[in-house]
Amino acid sequence: MNKDLRRERDSASFNPELLTHVLDGGAERTRRRREIEALVLNDPDFQHEDLNFLSRSQRYEEAIRKSALMVVKLREYGIADPDEIYWFKSCIHCGRPEPLDLHLGMFLPTLLTQATLEQQDRFFMPAWNLEIIGTYAQTEMGHGTHLRGLETTATYDPATQEFILNSPTVTSIKWWPGGLGKTSNHAIVLAQLYTQGQCKGLHAFIVPIRQLGTHEPLPGITVGDIGPKFGYDEMDNGYLKMDNFRIPRENMLMKYAKVEPDGTYVKPVSDKLTYGTMVFIRSLIVGDSARSLSRACTIAIRYSSVRHQSELKPGDPEPQILDYQTQQYKLFPLLATAYAFHFVGAYMKKTYHRITGDINQGDLRQLPELHALTAGLKAFTSWTANAGIEECRMACGGHGYSRCSGLPDIYVTFTPSCTYEGENTVMMLQTARFLIKSYTQVSSGQLVSGMVSYLNDLSGQHIQPQQVAARPTTVHINDPDSLVEAYKLRASRLVEAAAKNLKAELNRRKSQEDAWNRTSVDLVRASEAHCHYVVVKLFTTQLSEINDAAVHAVMNSLCLLYALYGISKHTGDFLQAGILTDAQVTQVYQRVKELLTAIRPNAVALVDAFDFHDNHLGSVLGRYDGNIYENMFEWAKKSPLNKTEVHESFHKHLKPMQAKL
Amino acid sequence: MAAQGKGFQQSQMAQWNRSGYFRSPGSRDVNPDLEAERQTASFSVERLTAILDGGADNTRTRRAVEAVIYSDPGFSRENQYFQSQNERYETAVRKAVYLKEKMHQMGWTEDGPEVKYCYRALGGDLAFNIHRVFKSSILALGTDEQIAKWIPLADKYHIIGTYAQTELGHGTFLRGLETTAIFDISTQEFTLNTPKISAMKWWPGDLGRSATHAVVFAQLYIKGKCYGLHAFILQIRSLRDHSPAPGVIVGDIGPKMNFEHIDNGYLMLQNINIPRENMLSRFSQVLPDGTYMKQGSDKINYLTMIITRVQILWTEVIPMLLKACTIAIRYSVVRRQSKLNPGDPEAKILDYQTQQQKLLPLLATAYAFHFMNGYVNEFYNKGYTEIKQENFDSLPELHALTSGLKAIITEYCTAGAEVCLRACGGHGYSALSGLPFLYTKLAASCTYEGENTVLFLQTARFLVKCLAAVHSGQPIPPSAAYLYSVDSGKCQAWTKMDFLRPDIYGEAYRHRATRLLGNAATKLQALVQSGAEQHEAWNQCTVQLVKAAKAHCHYIVVKNFIDTVEKLRNEAEIQKIVKHLCDLFALHGIFSNTGDFLHAGYISGDQMDMVTASYLDLLAVIRNNAVPLVDAFDFTDESLNSALGSYDGHVYQRLYEWAQKSPTNQQVSQAYARYLKPLFQSALSKL
């Protein structure tokens, strides 16, 4: 092992293994996770060439191979628990997407929740056995966010008892669904249902798209891959165009809404459970934000303790770049953020399970609120992680730009989560809508509960400018609980400001919608402040659940750093609202720098505790043993450009030109 | 089967075209949503283009060059997004060679006005960028004889050069480079060596597969004594068969985030002997008897880096942000999503305030940097002339200014391109949008040619010295002269309209820059006085110093923008819109850094609310000219190479047609036969 890394590990003040247990949710779960990962790591069938040297088609093919194998092995090993499946899968694909994601994550679950028993009989087992591979085709070229605007039509023909599916315009072509381009032979298609001459809105239909046996597209179906993307090389995101394509009436998913043989439409009973699914998916994205940022931090922090550059003191050997204050300032707040988001993800998942745990006894009344609030958290964490991963890459200097660092791959894989499953700005505005609603409720004298209950502090008060600001506050910058209060005040101040601006716009006789649009920058700010508060609060709460004193001490520093760094980046909000004074802000800046120094000796142990296997990191710079330079050279030798000593372009282009000039 | 698939697609397309399903993107009919935006321009786009080009004559020349380049299929960028690393490299070499021929054929010379437009048109497509750095390093550091010997060879591509400075283990810290060049008096030769793996040259462009020669930086040793870094010219590949020279191990460093057309390389040297004349000797030389002679500044090695920094700003950095804005803004008036008012058609996404807030400040930034670039070039040309005449007085300022501006411009452009990418939603993530390409190119600029944090600290070091000079009443260089002026203490704005006054916001930026620098310097001094060693005190203040340097650069950019608006006084319409952009750029900076301006009470809470109000008002004003303002950049569709950003706005048709060309749709993948077919077989009987 590289001597710098060894020294870093020896000097840690806590046992990273114990922190790993905290992250996993217990020692037993850590053990089981490693056991499952070992099944993949020790299996020669899952090994392959470095993906960085493969073309997109090759990467797709490799992913398909592993996915097919994965399904077989999961069943062979009897792994069925969702968390365990997740561990197995992410170890195989190293956190990258794979062509069966939509089949496993959307097609099968949608069959389970929206298909009738008869439909499940027809489709579920073949799909379970991968004889049918399906995808979920919702997004169209012209519509993503605004679902009601989708243009694909499904027109019922009572004469033949069929639906006729059409893509009437170029913008209505289904675009983006994963696994659609090359892999799937079926799709659940969302289309506007027309029956008896009336549009009944969006419904889901099971549509066969490729011929079983030959895999050729069926007549009336045009299907293909949408081409190269920023990342997602292994995923065949596809397009689908349908021309008078007929499917039997029984292919509409009819557990809730129905079309009778004569074309009579039967309305669905309202269904809060779809909120549940979305909350669950958002909790996954928050978890993914935490993991992706953790991986990036692991790479950047290990590399920064191996890399030596310049001099701090004239005449001394070159220091580890992690000893520079500017480097610590880039990386340690991100490290703290990765931990914070981990706890937020765990909280969301737990809450989701608590609420939906037993559908009969579960209190589903909380779901709409949870749905509204988690929209913002999805946006907040994915934006922050997205920027953080790039910070980590740039903190690795030029070498971070090489794909051997693994960082470009983490970034391009993660960044679409800012737009998929709800575009982030739209998500922030959803949360804002809930915040404004709660604020209005409080203003009219009613109390609100849950994460927005801080708005109750405004109740009974006549709302005036600077009302929140005027309240005397004493913020103790070394006390996490006091910082939670500071964030709470900031959030209420910004929610209040947005609500007032909204009202002012309305008073200018603008329509509700116009006023909302003209206030949306303020509204997004309010949502961000709310989410920031929730994250600080959850991190702080987590501290009390850590028993080991040494681990507690270091996590306390990280929590403080997270909270204080956030203040230092938004001093304007805290100053303008009178939550902090100029002098306190100066103290916050100073305290942040002290915390950097405090965390420095534990930085490597803190990323070791994330417990990523080298295989999963996929980074020469982030190797556990720190032997970076020799392995960069070994890696580079495999570059496709190095296949021959003299590249063919010399003979083709260079030599003839030299002769001419 | 591939051909069959293709045939099907084509006939299908033809059929859809006939039925009016697609309008052909080739024709000049423009998407009405985009056309409407152009009807309402408050100024002449053509006139603004001429101003941006530095005169209508330049616009004419540029367009003439672009017409030649883009009408030539040899320069087609059609398949760019579908190519492998190998293919992109080969295409880049082919195009670079072809451009040479084309220029010859057109009678465009290396020092003619057309060259820069060729590079603008083909930026990011050509090999041999570092070949140009190789030449400029010889021109800057070589003697007249050396220039006479090497430059003609390089001009004719009889040799291809690279500039080998960075090593595996060292980038930022030049003095730490480990390659050695030992002078042997008996043979009158230098022997170059790579003593260990971390000393391998790593990253130089054109080195991996193309270069025959390299300017190599190495520690010079004479009679056992080290004289520091010097530059040497050596041959690394045979001119006959291109094989590596004996003792040379050279290759490509592997795939990167972008720049796959460039063969960034590694180079290991084992006892390579070169004649004494191959050391670049304008500023220092080794005499035959081993005597070391030096003339000029220690900082002279920075000269090539300064040149490169200035060049990349206008070739590789600023235009990328202009392009990203063009794509995102045009797409945002074509894309309609959700409704602003019930019953209305879906709204253009640029009508959403949040979308305006993402894109319009970037548009203002693009203009700010474009104008800044003009200033930097002027400043640089003056300094460069002086330095070549061995007057080094302006070097520290030139170095500090170009360092800081390179850092702030690359940082903002990179972040900006990413915002553009995400502002285009899912489609921005498609390679066919062109935005991933622009972003990943820009992303490299934050670390190459000087890591940004290091560069900011160099600017900070210069500023701290300037501040000390102010305190001791000495003269200071012009770019920091503002440190001398007296602070008014409080912002003088009374209404939100006051924040549209350049004197008001200019002063706010000046105040912030002065205050942050003052604080950092005071802290530094306090630490030293309390007994901390100088270097430790410096390290303890670096976060603050970086912040101060950024505030300084930000002020310089705002100031230059204000001056530019001033100079447009004979162009009323243009001045008006550019003034709006200047206001927006300035207010966006305050809005995004409220704490810096509120702290110490320069701007009060009430004034900050005015800033916000003015800022949001400006978004709506610029909204109406957004498309004409990006049209004025005058990028051709070929140069944008984006399915989302083309002039005619036929976004969806283009996306669909381009996707057809993807190799994944043209080639047969084994995936089905090998892995899927076995799975599907048994379904046949059951469905």
Coordinates of N, CA and C in Angstrom, one line a residue, chain A residues 63-187:
Chain A
A63 N -23.4 -5.2 -21.3 CA -24.4 -4.9 -20.2 C -25.6 -6.0 -20.3
I64 N -26.0 -6.2 -21.6 CA -27.1 -7.2 -21.8 C -26.6 -8.6 -21.3
R65 N -25.4 -8.9 -21.7 CA -24.9 -10.2 -21.3 C -24.9 -10.3 -19.7
K66 N -24.4 -9.3 -19.1 CA -24.4 -9.4 -17.6 C -25.8 -9.4 -17.0
S67 N -26.7 -8.6 -17.6 CA -28.1 -8.5 -17.1 C -28.8 -9.9 -17.2
A68 N -28.7 -10.5 -18.3 CA -29.3 -11.8 -18.5 C -28.8 -12.8 -17.5
L69 N -27.5 -12.7 -17.3 CA -26.8 -13.6 -16.4 C -27.2 -13.3 -14.9
M70 N -27.4 -12.0 -14.7 CA -27.8 -11.6 -13.3 C -29.1 -12.2 -12.9
V71 N -30.1 -12.2 -13.9 CA -31.4 -12.7 -13.5 C -31.3 -14.2 -13.2
V72 N -30.6 -14.9 -14.0 CA -30.4 -16.3 -13.8 C -29.8 -16.5 -12.4
K73 N -28.7 -15.8 -12.1 CA -28.0 -16.1 -10.9 C -28.8 -15.6 -9.6
L74 N -29.5 -14.5 -9.7 CA -30.4 -14.1 -8.6 C -31.3 -15.2 -8.2
R75 N -31.8 -15.9 -9.2 CA -32.8 -17.0 -8.9 C -32.0 -18.2 -8.4
E76 N -30.9 -18.5 -8.9 CA -30.1 -19.6 -8.5 C -29.7 -19.4 -7.0
Y77 N -29.3 -18.2 -6.6 CA -28.9 -17.9 -5.3 C -30.1 -17.7 -4.3
G78 N -31.3 -17.6 -4.9 CA -32.4 -17.3 -4.1 C -32.5 -16.0 -3.5
I79 N -31.8 -15.0 -4.1 CA -31.9 -13.6 -3.6 C -33.2 -12.9 -4.0
A80 N -34.0 -12.5 -3.0 CA -35.3 -12.0 -3.4 C -35.6 -10.7 -2.6
D81 N -34.9 -10.4 -1.5 CA -35.1 -9.2 -0.8 C -34.7 -8.0 -1.7
P82 N -35.5 -7.0 -1.7 CA -35.2 -5.8 -2.6 C -33.9 -5.2 -2.4
D83 N -33.5 -5.0 -1.1 CA -32.1 -4.5 -0.8 C -31.0 -5.4 -1.3
E84 N -31.2 -6.7 -1.2 CA -30.2 -7.6 -1.6 C -30.1 -7.6 -3.1
I85 N -31.2 -7.6 -3.8 CA -31.2 -7.5 -5.2 C -30.4 -6.3 -5.7
Y86 N -30.7 -5.2 -5.0 CA -30.1 -3.9 -5.3 C -28.6 -4.0 -5.1
W87 N -28.1 -4.6 -4.0 CA -26.7 -4.8 -3.8 C -26.0 -5.6 -4.9
F88 N -26.7 -6.7 -5.3 CA -26.2 -7.6 -6.3 C -26.1 -6.9 -7.6
K89 N -27.2 -6.2 -8.0 CA -27.2 -5.5 -9.2 C -26.2 -4.4 -9.3
S90 N -26.1 -3.6 -8.3 CA -25.1 -2.5 -8.4 C -23.7 -2.9 -8.3
C91 N -23.5 -4.1 -7.8 CA -22.1 -4.6 -7.8 C -21.8 -5.1 -9.2
I92 N -22.7 -5.7 -9.9 CA -22.5 -6.2 -11.3 C -22.3 -5.0 -12.2
H93 N -23.2 -4.0 -12.1 CA -23.1 -2.9 -13.1 C -22.4 -1.7 -12.6
C94 N -21.8 -1.8 -11.4 CA -21.1 -0.7 -10.8 C -21.8 0.6 -10.8
G95 N -23.1 0.6 -10.5 CA -23.9 1.8 -10.4 C -24.4 2.3 -11.8
R96 N -24.0 1.6 -12.9 CA -24.4 2.1 -14.2 C -25.8 1.6 -14.5
P97 N -26.5 2.2 -15.4 CA -27.8 1.7 -15.9 C -27.6 0.4 -16.7
E98 N -28.6 -0.3 -16.9 CA -28.5 -1.5 -17.7 C -29.8 -1.7 -18.5
P99 N -29.7 -2.4 -19.6 CA -30.9 -2.4 -20.5 C -32.2 -3.0 -19.8
L100 N -32.0 -3.8 -18.8 CA -33.2 -4.4 -18.2 C -33.8 -3.6 -17.1
D101 N -33.2 -2.4 -16.8 CA -33.7 -1.6 -15.7 C -35.2 -1.3 -15.8
L102 N -35.7 -0.9 -17.0 CA -37.1 -0.5 -17.1 C -38.0 -1.8 -17.0
H103 N -37.4 -2.9 -17.5 CA -38.2 -4.1 -17.4 C -38.4 -4.5 -15.9
L104 N -37.3 -4.5 -15.2 CA -37.4 -4.9 -13.8 C -38.0 -3.8 -12.9
G105 N -37.7 -2.6 -13.2 CA -38.1 -1.5 -12.3 C -39.5 -0.9 -12.6
M106 N -39.9 -1.0 -13.9 CA -41.2 -0.4 -14.3 C -42.2 -1.4 -14.9
F107 N -41.7 -2.2 -15.8 CA -42.7 -3.1 -16.5 C -43.3 -4.1 -15.5
L108 N -42.5 -4.8 -14.8 CA -43.0 -5.8 -13.9 C -43.9 -5.2 -12.8
P109 N -43.4 -4.1 -12.1 CA -44.2 -3.5 -11.1 C -45.5 -3.0 -11.6
T110 N -45.5 -2.4 -12.8 CA -46.7 -1.8 -13.3 C -47.7 -3.0 -13.6
L111 N -47.2 -4.1 -14.1 CA -48.1 -5.2 -14.3 C -48.8 -5.6 -12.9
L112 N -47.9 -5.6 -11.9 CA -48.4 -6.1 -10.6 C -49.5 -5.1 -10.0
T113 N -49.3 -3.8 -10.3 CA -50.2 -2.8 -9.6 C -51.4 -2.5 -10.5
Q114 N -51.2 -2.5 -11.8 CA -52.3 -2.0 -12.7 C -53.0 -3.0 -13.6
A115 N -52.4 -4.3 -13.6 CA -53.0 -5.3 -14.5 C -54.1 -6.0 -13.7
T116 N -55.1 -6.5 -14.4 CA -56.1 -7.4 -13.8 C -55.5 -8.7 -13.6
L117 N -56.2 -9.6 -12.9 CA -55.6 -10.9 -12.6 C -55.5 -11.7 -13.9
E118 N -56.4 -11.5 -14.8 CA -56.4 -12.2 -16.1 C -55.2 -11.7 -16.9
Q119 N -54.9 -10.4 -16.8 CA -53.7 -9.9 -17.5 C -52.4 -10.4 -16.9
Q120 N -52.4 -10.5 -15.6 CA -51.2 -11.0 -14.9 C -51.0 -12.4 -15.3
D121 N -52.0 -13.2 -15.5 CA -51.9 -14.6 -15.9 C -51.2 -14.6 -17.3
R122 N -51.6 -13.7 -18.1 CA -51.1 -13.7 -19.5 C -49.6 -13.2 -19.6
F123 N -49.4 -12.2 -18.8 CA -48.1 -11.5 -19.1 C -47.0 -11.7 -18.0
F124 N -47.5 -11.9 -16.7 CA -46.5 -11.7 -15.7 C -45.4 -12.8 -15.7
M125 N -45.8 -14.1 -15.8 CA -44.8 -15.1 -15.8 C -43.9 -15.1 -16.9
P126 N -44.4 -14.9 -18.2 CA -43.4 -14.8 -19.3 C -42.5 -13.6 -19.1
A127 N -43.0 -12.5 -18.5 CA -42.1 -11.4 -18.2 C -41.1 -11.7 -17.1
W128 N -41.6 -12.4 -16.1 CA -40.7 -12.8 -15.0 C -39.6 -13.7 -15.6
N129 N -39.9 -14.5 -16.5 CA -38.9 -15.4 -17.1 C -38.1 -14.8 -18.3
L130 N -38.3 -13.5 -18.5 CA -37.7 -12.8 -19.5 C -38.0 -13.3 -20.9
E131 N -39.1 -14.0 -21.1 CA -39.5 -14.3 -22.4 C -40.1 -13.1 -23.0
I132 N -40.8 -12.3 -22.2 CA -41.2 -11.0 -22.6 C -40.3 -10.0 -21.9
I133 N -39.7 -9.1 -22.7 CA -39.0 -8.0 -22.1 C -39.7 -6.7 -22.4
G134 N -40.0 -6.0 -21.4 CA -40.9 -4.8 -21.6 C -40.2 -3.5 -21.1
T135 N -40.8 -2.4 -21.6 CA -40.3 -1.1 -21.1 C -41.5 -0.3 -20.8
Y136 N -41.3 0.9 -20.4 CA -42.4 1.8 -20.0 C -42.3 3.0 -20.8
A137 N -43.2 3.2 -21.8 CA -43.1 4.3 -22.8 C -44.0 5.4 -22.5
Q138 N -43.5 6.4 -21.8 CA -44.4 7.5 -21.4 C -43.9 8.8 -22.1
T139 N -42.6 9.2 -21.9 CA -42.1 10.4 -22.5 C -42.2 10.4 -24.0
E140 N -42.6 11.5 -24.6 CA -42.5 11.7 -26.0 C -41.5 12.7 -26.4
M141 N -41.2 12.8 -27.7 CA -40.2 13.8 -28.1 C -40.6 15.2 -27.7
G142 N -41.9 15.5 -27.8 CA -42.4 16.9 -27.5 C -42.9 17.1 -26.1
H143 N -43.0 16.0 -25.3 CA -43.6 16.1 -23.9 C -42.9 15.2 -22.9
G144 N -42.5 15.9 -21.8 CA -41.9 15.1 -20.7 C -42.6 15.5 -19.5
T145 N -42.4 16.8 -19.1 CA -43.0 17.3 -17.8 C -44.5 17.3 -17.8
H146 N -45.1 17.8 -18.9 CA -46.5 18.0 -18.9 C -47.2 16.7 -19.5
L147 N -47.6 15.8 -18.6 CA -48.1 14.5 -19.0 C -49.4 14.7 -19.8
R148 N -50.2 15.6 -19.3 CA -51.5 15.8 -20.0 C -51.3 16.2 -21.5
G149 N -50.2 16.7 -21.8 CA -49.9 17.1 -23.2 C -49.5 15.9 -24.1
L150 N -49.3 14.7 -23.6 CA -48.9 13.6 -24.4 C -49.9 13.4 -25.6
E151 N -49.3 13.1 -26.8 CA -50.2 13.1 -28.0 C -50.5 11.7 -28.5
T152 N -49.8 10.7 -28.1 CA -50.1 9.4 -28.6 C -51.6 9.0 -28.4
T153 N -52.3 8.4 -29.3 CA -53.7 8.1 -29.2 C -53.9 6.6 -29.2
A154 N -54.9 6.2 -28.4 CA -55.4 4.8 -28.5 C -56.9 4.9 -28.7
T155 N -57.4 4.6 -29.9 CA -58.8 4.8 -30.2 C -59.5 3.4 -30.2
Y156 N -60.6 3.3 -29.5 CA -61.2 2.0 -29.4 C -62.2 1.8 -30.5
D157 N -62.0 0.6 -31.1 CA -62.9 0.2 -32.2 C -63.8 -1.0 -31.8
P158 N -65.1 -0.7 -31.4 CA -65.9 -1.7 -30.9 C -66.2 -2.8 -31.9
A159 N -66.1 -2.5 -33.2 CA -66.3 -3.5 -34.2 C -65.4 -4.7 -34.1
T160 N -64.1 -4.4 -33.8 CA -63.1 -5.5 -33.7 C -62.7 -5.7 -32.2
Q161 N -63.2 -4.9 -31.4 CA -62.8 -4.9 -30.0 C -61.3 -4.7 -29.8
E162 N -60.8 -3.7 -30.6 CA -59.4 -3.4 -30.5 C -59.1 -2.0 -30.3
F163 N -58.0 -1.7 -29.7 CA -57.5 -0.3 -29.7 C -56.6 -0.1 -30.9
I164 N -56.7 1.1 -31.5 CA -55.8 1.5 -32.6 C -54.9 2.5 -32.1
L165 N -53.6 2.2 -32.1 CA -52.6 3.1 -31.5 C -51.9 3.9 -32.7
N166 N -51.8 5.2 -32.4 CA -51.2 6.1 -33.4 C -50.2 7.1 -32.8
S167 N -49.2 7.4 -33.5 CA -48.3 8.5 -33.2 C -48.6 9.6 -34.2
P168 N -49.6 10.5 -33.9 CA -50.1 11.4 -35.0 C -49.1 12.5 -35.5
T169 N -48.2 12.8 -34.7 CA -47.2 13.9 -35.1 C -45.8 13.5 -34.8
V170 N -44.9 14.2 -35.3 CA -43.5 13.9 -35.0 C -43.2 14.0 -33.5
T171 N -43.8 15.1 -32.9 CA -43.5 15.3 -31.5 C -44.1 14.2 -30.6
S172 N -45.1 13.4 -31.2 CA -45.7 12.4 -30.4 C -44.9 11.1 -30.3
I173 N -43.8 11.0 -31.1 CA -43.0 9.8 -31.1 C -42.5 9.5 -29.7
K174 N -42.7 8.3 -29.2 CA -42.1 8.0 -27.8 C -40.6 8.1 -27.9
W175 N -40.0 8.7 -27.0 CA -38.6 9.1 -27.1 C -38.0 9.0 -25.7
W176 N -36.9 8.3 -25.5 CA -36.1 8.2 -24.3 C -36.4 6.8 -23.5
P177 N -37.5 6.2 -23.6 CA -37.6 5.0 -22.7 C -36.4 4.1 -22.8
G178 N -35.9 3.7 -21.6 CA -34.8 2.8 -21.6 C -35.2 1.4 -22.0
G179 N -34.2 0.7 -22.7 CA -34.5 -0.6 -23.2 C -35.4 -0.7 -24.3
L180 N -35.9 0.4 -24.8 CA -36.9 0.4 -25.9 C -36.2 0.2 -27.3
G181 N -35.0 0.8 -27.4 CA -34.4 0.8 -28.7 C -34.1 -0.5 -29.3
K182 N -33.5 -1.4 -28.6 CA -33.1 -2.7 -29.1 C -33.5 -3.9 -28.3
T183 N -33.8 -3.7 -27.0 CA -33.9 -4.8 -26.1 C -35.3 -5.4 -26.0
S184 N -36.3 -4.5 -25.9 CA -37.6 -4.9 -25.5 C -38.4 -5.5 -26.7
N185 N -39.3 -6.4 -26.4 CA -40.3 -6.9 -27.4 C -41.7 -6.5 -27.0
H186 N -41.9 -5.8 -25.8 CA -43.1 -5.3 -25.4 C -42.9 -3.9 -24.8
A187 N -44.0 -3.1 -24.8 CA -43.9 -1.9 -24.1 C -45.2 -1.6 -23.4

